[in-house]
PDB file of C-alpha atoms in Angstrom:
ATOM      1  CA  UNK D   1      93.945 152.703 181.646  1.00 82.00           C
ATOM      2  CA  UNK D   2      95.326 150.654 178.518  1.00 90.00           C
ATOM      3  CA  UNK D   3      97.254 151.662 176.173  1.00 94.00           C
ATOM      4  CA  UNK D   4      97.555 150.588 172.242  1.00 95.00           C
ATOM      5  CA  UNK D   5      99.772 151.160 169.374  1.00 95.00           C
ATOM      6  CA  UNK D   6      97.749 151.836 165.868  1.00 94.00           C
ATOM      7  CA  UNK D   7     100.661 149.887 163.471  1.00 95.00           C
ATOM      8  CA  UNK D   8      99.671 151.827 159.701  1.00 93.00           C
ATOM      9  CA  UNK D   9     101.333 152.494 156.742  1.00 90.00           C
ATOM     10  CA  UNK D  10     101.435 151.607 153.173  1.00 89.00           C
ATOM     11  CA  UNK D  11     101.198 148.098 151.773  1.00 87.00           C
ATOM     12  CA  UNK D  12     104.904 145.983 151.965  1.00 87.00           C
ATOM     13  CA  UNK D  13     106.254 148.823 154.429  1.00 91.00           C
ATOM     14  CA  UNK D  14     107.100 146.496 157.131  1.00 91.00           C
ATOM     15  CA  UNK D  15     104.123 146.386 159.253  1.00 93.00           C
ATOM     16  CA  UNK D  16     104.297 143.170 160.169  1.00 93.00           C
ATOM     17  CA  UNK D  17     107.914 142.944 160.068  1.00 93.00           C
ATOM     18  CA  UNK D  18     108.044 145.440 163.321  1.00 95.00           C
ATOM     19  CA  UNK D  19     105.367 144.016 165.386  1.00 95.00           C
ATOM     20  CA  UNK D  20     107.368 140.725 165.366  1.00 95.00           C
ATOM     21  CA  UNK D  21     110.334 142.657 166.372  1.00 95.00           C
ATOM     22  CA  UNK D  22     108.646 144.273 168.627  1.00 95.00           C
ATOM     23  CA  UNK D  23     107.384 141.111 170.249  1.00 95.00           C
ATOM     24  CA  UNK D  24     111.001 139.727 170.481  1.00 95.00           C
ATOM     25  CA  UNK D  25     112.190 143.060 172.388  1.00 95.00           C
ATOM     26  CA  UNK D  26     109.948 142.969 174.762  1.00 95.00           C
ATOM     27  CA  UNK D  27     110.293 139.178 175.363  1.00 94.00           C
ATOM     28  CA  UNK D  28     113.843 139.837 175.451  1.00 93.00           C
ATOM     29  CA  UNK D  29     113.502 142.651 178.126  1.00 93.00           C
ATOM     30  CA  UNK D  30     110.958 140.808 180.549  1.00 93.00           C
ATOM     31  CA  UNK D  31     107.847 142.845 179.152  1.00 93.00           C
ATOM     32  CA  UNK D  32     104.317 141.977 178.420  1.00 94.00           C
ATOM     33  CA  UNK D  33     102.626 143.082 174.629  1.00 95.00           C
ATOM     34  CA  UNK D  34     100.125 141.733 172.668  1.00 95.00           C
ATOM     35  CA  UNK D  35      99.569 141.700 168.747  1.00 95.00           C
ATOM     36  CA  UNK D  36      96.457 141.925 167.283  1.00 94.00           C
ATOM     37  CA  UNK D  37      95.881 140.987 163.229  1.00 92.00           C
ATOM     38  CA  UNK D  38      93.566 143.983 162.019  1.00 90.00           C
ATOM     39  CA  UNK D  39      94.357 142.343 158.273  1.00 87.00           C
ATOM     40  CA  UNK D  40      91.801 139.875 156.917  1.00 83.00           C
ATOM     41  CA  UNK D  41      94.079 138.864 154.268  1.00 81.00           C
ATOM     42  CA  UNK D  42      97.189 138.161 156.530  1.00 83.00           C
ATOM     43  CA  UNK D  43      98.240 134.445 156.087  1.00 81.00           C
ATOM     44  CA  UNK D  44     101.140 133.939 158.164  1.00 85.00           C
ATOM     45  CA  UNK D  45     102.426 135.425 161.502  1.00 89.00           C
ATOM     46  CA  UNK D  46     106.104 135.294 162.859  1.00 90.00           C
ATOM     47  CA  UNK D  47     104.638 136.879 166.538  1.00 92.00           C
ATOM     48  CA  UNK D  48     101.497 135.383 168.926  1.00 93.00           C
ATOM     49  CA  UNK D  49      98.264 136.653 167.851  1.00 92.00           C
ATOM     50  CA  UNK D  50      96.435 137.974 170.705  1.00 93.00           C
ATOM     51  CA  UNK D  51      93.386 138.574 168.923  1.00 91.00           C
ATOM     52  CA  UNK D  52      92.479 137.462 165.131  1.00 90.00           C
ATOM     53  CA  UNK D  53      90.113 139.525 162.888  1.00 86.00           C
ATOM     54  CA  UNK D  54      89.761 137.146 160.885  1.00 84.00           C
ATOM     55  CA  UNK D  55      87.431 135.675 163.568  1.00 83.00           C
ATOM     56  CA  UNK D  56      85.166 138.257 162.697  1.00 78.00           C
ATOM     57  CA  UNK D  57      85.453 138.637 158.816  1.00 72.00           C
ATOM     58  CA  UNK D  58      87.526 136.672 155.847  1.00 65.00           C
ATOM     59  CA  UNK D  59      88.941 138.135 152.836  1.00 51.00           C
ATOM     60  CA  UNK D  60      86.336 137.256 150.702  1.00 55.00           C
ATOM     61  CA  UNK D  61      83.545 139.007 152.824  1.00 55.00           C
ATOM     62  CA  UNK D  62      85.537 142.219 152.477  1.00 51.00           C
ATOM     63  CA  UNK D  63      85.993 141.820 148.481  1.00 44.00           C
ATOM     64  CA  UNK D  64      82.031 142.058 148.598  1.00 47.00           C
ATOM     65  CA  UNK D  65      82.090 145.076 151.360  1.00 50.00           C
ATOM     66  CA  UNK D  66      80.327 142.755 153.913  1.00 42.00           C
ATOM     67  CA  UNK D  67      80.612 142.874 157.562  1.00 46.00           C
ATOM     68  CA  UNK D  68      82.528 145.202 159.137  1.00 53.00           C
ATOM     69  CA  UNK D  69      79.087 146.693 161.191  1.00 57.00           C
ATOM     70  CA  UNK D  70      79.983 144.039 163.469  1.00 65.00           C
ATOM     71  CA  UNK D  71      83.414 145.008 164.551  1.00 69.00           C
ATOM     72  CA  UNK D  72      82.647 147.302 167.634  1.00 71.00           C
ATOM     73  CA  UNK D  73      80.731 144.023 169.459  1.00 76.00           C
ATOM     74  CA  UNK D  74      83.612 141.749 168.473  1.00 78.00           C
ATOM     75  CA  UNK D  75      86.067 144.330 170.039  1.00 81.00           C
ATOM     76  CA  UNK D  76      84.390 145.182 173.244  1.00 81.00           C
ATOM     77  CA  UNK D  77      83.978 141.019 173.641  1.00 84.00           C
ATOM     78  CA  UNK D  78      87.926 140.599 172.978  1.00 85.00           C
ATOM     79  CA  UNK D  79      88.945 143.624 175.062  1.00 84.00           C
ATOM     80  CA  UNK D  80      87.061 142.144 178.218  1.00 84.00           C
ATOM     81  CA  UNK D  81      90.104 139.673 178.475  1.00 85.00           C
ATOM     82  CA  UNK D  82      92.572 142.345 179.440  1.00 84.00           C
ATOM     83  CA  UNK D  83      93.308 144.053 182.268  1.00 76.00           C
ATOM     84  CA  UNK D  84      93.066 148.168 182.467  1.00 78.00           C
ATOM     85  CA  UNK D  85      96.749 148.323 182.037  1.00 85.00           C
ATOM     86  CA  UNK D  86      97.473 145.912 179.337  1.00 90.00           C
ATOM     87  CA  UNK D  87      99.829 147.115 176.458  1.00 95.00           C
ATOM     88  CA  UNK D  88      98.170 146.160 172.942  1.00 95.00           C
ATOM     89  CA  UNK D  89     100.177 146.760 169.498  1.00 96.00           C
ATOM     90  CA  UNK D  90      97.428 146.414 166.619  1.00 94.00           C
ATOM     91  CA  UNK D  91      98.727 145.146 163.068  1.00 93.00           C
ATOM     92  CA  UNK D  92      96.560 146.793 160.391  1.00 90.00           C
ATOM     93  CA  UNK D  93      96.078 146.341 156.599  1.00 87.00           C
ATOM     94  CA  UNK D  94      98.139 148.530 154.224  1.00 86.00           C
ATOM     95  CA  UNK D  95      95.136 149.895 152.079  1.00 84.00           C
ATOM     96  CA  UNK D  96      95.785 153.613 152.698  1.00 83.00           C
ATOM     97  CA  UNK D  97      92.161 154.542 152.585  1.00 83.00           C
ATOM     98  CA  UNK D  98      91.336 152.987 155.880  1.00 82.00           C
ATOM     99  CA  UNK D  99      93.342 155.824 157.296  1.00 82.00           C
ATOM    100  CA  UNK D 100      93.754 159.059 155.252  1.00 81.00           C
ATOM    101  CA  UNK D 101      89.155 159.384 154.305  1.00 80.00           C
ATOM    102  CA  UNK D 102      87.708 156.134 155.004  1.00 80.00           C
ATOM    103  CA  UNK D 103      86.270 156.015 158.742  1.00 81.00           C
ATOM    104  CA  UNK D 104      86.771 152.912 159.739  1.00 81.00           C
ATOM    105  CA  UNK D 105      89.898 153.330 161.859  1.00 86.00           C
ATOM    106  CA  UNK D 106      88.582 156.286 162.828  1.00 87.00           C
ATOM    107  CA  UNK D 107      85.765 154.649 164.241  1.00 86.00           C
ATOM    108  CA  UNK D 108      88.176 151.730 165.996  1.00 87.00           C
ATOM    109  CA  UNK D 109      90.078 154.527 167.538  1.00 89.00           C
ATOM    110  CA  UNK D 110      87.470 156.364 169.643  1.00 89.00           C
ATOM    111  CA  UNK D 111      85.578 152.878 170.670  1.00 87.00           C
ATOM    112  CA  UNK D 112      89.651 152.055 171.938  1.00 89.00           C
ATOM    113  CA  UNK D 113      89.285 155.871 173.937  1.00 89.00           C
ATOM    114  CA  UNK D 114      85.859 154.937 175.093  1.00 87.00           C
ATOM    115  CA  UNK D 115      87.725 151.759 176.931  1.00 86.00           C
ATOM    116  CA  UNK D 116      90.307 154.041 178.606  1.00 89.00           C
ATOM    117  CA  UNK D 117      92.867 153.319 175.892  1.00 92.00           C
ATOM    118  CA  UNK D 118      95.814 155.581 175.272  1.00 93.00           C
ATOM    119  CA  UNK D 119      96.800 155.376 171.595  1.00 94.00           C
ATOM    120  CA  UNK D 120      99.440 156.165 169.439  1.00 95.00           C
ATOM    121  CA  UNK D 121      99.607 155.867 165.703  1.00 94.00           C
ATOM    122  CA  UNK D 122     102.770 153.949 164.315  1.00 95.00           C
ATOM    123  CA  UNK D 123     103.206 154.946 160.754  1.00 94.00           C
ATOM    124  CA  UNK D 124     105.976 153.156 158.884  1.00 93.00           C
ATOM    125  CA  UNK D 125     107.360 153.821 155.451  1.00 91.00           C
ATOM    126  CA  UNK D 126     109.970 152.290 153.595  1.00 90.00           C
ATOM    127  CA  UNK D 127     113.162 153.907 153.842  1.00 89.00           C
ATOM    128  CA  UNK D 128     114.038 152.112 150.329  1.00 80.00           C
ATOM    129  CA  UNK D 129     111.007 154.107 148.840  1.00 79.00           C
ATOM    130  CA  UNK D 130     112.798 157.812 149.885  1.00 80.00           C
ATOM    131  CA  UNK D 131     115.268 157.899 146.812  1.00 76.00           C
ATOM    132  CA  UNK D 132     114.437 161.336 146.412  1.00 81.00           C
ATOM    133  CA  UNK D 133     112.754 164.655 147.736  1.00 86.00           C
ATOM    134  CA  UNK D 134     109.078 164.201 145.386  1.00 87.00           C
ATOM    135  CA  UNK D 135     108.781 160.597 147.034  1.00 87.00           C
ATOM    136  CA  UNK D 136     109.641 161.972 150.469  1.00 86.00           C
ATOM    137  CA  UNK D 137     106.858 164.520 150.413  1.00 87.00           C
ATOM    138  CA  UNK D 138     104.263 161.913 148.671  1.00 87.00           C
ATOM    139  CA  UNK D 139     104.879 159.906 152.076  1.00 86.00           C
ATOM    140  CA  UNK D 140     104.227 163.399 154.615  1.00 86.00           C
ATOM    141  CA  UNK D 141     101.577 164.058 152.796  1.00 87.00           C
ATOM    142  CA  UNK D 142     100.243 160.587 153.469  1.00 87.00           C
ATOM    143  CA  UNK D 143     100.805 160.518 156.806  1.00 88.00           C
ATOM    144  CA  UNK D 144     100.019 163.946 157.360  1.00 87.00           C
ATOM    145  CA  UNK D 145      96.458 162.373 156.202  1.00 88.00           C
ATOM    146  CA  UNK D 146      96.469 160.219 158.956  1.00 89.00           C
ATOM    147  CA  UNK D 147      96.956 162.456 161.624  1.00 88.00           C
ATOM    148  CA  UNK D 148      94.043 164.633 160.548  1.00 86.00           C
ATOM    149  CA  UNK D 149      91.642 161.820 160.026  1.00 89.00           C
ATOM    150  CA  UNK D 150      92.557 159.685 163.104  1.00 90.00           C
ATOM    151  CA  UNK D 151      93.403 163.115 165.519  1.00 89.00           C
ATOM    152  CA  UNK D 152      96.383 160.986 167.300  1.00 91.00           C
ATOM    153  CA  UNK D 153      99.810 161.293 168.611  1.00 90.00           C
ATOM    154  CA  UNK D 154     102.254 159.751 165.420  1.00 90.00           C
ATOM    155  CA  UNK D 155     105.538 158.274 165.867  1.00 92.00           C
ATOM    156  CA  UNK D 156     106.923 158.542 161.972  1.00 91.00           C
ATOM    157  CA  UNK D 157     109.198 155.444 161.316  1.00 92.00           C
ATOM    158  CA  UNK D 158     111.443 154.981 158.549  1.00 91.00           C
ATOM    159  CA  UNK D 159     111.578 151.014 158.277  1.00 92.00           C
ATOM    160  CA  UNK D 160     113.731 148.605 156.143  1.00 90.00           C
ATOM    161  CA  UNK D 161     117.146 150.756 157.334  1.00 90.00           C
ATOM    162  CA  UNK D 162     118.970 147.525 157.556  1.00 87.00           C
ATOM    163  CA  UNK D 163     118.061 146.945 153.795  1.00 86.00           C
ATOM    164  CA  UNK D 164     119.565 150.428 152.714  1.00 84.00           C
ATOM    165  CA  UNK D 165     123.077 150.356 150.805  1.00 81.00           C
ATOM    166  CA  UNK D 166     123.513 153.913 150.953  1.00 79.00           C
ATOM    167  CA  UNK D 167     122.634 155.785 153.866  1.00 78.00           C
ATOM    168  CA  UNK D 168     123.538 158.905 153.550  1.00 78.00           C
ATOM    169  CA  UNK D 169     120.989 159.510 150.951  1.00 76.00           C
ATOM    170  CA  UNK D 170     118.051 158.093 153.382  1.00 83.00           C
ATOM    171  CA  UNK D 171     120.027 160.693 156.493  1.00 79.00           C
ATOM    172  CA  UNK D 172     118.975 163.813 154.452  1.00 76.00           C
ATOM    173  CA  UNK D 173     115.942 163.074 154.932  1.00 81.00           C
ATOM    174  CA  UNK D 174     115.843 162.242 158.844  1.00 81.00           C
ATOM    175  CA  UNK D 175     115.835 166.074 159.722  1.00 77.00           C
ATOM    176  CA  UNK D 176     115.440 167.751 156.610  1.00 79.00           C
ATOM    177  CA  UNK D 177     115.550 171.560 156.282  1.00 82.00           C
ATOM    178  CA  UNK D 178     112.746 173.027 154.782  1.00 85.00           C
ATOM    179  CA  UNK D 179     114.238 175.227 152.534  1.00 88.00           C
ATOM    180  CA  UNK D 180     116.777 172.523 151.347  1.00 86.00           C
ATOM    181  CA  UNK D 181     113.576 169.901 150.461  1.00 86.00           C
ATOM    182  CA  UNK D 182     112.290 173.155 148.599  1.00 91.00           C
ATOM    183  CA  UNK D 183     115.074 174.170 146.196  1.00 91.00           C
ATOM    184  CA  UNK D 184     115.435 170.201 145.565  1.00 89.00           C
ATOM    185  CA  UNK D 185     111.553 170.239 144.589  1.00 90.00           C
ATOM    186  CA  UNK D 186     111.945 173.248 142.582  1.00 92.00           C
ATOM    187  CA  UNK D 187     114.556 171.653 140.313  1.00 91.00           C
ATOM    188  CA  UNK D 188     112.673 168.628 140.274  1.00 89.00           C
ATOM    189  CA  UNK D 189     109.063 169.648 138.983  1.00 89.00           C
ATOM    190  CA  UNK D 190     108.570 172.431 136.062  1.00 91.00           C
ATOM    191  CA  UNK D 191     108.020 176.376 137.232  1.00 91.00           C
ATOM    192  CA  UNK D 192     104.484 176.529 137.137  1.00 93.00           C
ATOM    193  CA  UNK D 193     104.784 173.820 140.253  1.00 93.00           C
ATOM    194  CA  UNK D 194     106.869 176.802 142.665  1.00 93.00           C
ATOM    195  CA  UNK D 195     103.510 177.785 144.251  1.00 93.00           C
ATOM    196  CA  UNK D 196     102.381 174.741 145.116  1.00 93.00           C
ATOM    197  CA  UNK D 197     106.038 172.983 146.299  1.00 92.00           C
ATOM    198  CA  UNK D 198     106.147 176.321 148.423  1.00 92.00           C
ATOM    199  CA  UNK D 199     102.593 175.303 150.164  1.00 91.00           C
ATOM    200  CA  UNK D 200     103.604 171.872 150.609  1.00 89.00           C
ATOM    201  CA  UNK D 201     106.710 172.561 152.282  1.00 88.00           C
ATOM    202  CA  UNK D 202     105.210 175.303 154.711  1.00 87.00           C
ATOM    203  CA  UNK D 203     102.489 172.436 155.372  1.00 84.00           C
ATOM    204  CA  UNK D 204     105.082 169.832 156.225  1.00 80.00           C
ATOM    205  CA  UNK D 205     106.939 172.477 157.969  1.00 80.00           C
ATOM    206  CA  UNK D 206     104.432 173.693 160.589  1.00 77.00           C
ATOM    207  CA  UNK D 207     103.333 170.260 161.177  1.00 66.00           C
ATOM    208  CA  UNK D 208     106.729 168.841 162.179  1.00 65.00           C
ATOM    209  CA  UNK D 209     106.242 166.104 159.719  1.00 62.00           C
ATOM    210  CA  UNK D 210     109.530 166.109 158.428  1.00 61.00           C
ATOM    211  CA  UNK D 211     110.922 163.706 160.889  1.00 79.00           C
ATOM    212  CA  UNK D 212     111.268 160.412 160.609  1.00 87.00           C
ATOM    213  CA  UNK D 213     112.885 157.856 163.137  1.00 91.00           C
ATOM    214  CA  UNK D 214     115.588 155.056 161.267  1.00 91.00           C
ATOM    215  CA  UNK D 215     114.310 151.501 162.136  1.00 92.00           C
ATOM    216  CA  UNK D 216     117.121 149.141 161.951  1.00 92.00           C
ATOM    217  CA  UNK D 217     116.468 146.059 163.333  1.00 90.00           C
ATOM    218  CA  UNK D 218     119.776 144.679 162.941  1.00 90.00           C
ATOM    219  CA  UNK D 219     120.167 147.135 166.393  1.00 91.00           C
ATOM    220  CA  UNK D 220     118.502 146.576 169.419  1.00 92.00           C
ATOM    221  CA  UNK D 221     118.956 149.925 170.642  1.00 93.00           C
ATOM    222  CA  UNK D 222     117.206 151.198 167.489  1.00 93.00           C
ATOM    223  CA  UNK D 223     114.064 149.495 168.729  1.00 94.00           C
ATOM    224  CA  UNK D 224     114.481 150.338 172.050  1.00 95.00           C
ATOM    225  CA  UNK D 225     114.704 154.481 171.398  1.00 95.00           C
ATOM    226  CA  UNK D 226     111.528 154.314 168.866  1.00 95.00           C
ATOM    227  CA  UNK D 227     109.350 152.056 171.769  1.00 95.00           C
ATOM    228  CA  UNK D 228     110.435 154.749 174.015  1.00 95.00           C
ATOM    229  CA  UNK D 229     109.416 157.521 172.010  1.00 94.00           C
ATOM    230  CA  UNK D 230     105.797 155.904 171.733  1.00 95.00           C
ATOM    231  CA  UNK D 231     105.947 155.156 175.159  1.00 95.00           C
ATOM    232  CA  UNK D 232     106.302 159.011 175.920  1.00 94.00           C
ATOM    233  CA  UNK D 233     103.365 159.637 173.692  1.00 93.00           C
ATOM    234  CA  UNK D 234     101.289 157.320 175.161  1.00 93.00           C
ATOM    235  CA  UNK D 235     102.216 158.272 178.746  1.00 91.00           C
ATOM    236  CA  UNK D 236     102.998 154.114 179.580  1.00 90.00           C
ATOM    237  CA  UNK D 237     104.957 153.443 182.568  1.00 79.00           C
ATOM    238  CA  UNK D 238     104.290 156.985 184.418  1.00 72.00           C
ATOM    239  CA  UNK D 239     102.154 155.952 187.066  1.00 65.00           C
ATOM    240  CA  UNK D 240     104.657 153.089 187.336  1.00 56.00           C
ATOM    241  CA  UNK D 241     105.360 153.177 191.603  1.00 51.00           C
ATOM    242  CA  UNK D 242     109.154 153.951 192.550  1.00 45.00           C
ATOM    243  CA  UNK D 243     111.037 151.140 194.074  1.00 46.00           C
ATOM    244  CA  UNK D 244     113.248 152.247 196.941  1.00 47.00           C
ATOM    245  CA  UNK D 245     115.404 150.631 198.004  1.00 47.00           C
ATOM    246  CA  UNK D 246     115.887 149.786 201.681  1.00 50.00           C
ATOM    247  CA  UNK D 247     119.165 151.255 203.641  1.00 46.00           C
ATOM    248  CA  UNK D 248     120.219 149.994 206.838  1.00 51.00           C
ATOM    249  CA  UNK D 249     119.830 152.246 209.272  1.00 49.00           C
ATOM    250  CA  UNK D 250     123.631 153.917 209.949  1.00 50.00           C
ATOM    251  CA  UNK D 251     124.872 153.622 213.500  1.00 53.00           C
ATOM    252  CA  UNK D 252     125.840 156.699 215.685  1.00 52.00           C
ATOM    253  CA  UNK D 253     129.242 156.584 217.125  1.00 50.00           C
TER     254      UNK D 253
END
């Protein structure tokens, strides 16, 4: 069994940014990942690319909606160079249709499940774009669109934290109460809006997607608690056999 992380999120939200963390933590703590570019248009990489799409398809091709059909033979030819219990981390572009209606990552997901993967989807947003409760709802809402269309575990990650002056303002929104985020909506948007803030806080509500964990990658335990908590998700290291250690034998007086 493999097991994958699904890296989404918004253009500029840090994608990137966290799989090259990433990479460093687990060089740092003796363990094996590897990074795969999902972006045609990426340029530059600060972590070891384990497998390129850009092999497959260039920017331009996708401009002209080109060659994508191809993408499930390219996959099944790159994932026959990793074991069954490889750990893969996939970087993928920030267009939000590709995962709230468009099924193309929905597609990639259940030919990774058809190779024994366990995945979890990563979705990052920028802690500097939560100024305020209507922006905090846009981004559940968007990520509540991903975990419909893709039908996956989600880790929710609030990135940039170590770019943040004032974070008390972003801590509000780490465990929110729901009918705090609804009087703030309420004052925010005009009356006929109560209805609909009251639906949209119910929905956010019942689907847990209120919280977010704080990246901050000038902490290394911050990046060690959110791998864990994908870790959990994806049921990694549980099948992991226990080392015991060997006693000598105590002598009988």
């Amino acid at each position: 069994m493999g097991f994958a992380q699904l890296v989404i999120g918004p253009a500029g939200s840090g994608k990137s940014t966290y799989c090259s963390s990433l990479n460093q933590h687990c060089e740092t703590v003796g363990r094996s990942i590897h990074i795969v570019n999902l972006d045609p248009a990426a340029e530059n990489f600060d972590y070891p690319v384990a497998m390129d799409i850009r092999e497959l398809i260039c920017l331009e091709d996708v401009m002209e909606e080109l060659g994508l059909e191809n993408l499930d033979e390219w996959l099944t030819e790159e994932l026959d160079n990793y074991l069954d219990d490889d750990y893969l981390v996939f970087d993928c572009p920030g267009q939000i249709e590709l995962f709230s209606h468009v099924p193309v990552l929905k597609n990639f997901v259940e030919h990774l499940r058809r190779k024994n993967f366990n995945v979890c989807v990563v979705y990052l947003l920028d802690s500097q774009f939560i100024t305020d409760v209507t922006k905090f709802i846009s981004g559940c809402m968007a990520s509540l669109s991903a975990m419909v269309q893709l039908e996956l575990p989600h880790v929710n990650i609030l990135s940039k934290m170590d770019l943040v002056t004032n974070k008390r303002d972003i801590e509000n929104f780490l465990d929110p109460e729901p009918r705090t985020l609804l009087a703030e909506l309420n004052k925010r948007m005009a009356p006929q809006f109560a209805k609909l803030n009251k639906s949209l806080i119910e929905v956010v509500d019942q689907y847990s997607m209120v919280n977010f964990l704080p990246l901050d990658l000038r902490k290394e335990s911050s990046m060690q608690y959110i791998l864990s908590q994908i870790d959990n998700c994806i049921q990694y290291g549980e099948d992991a056999d226990v080392k015991v250690k060997d006693f000598d034998p105590v002598d009988d007086d």
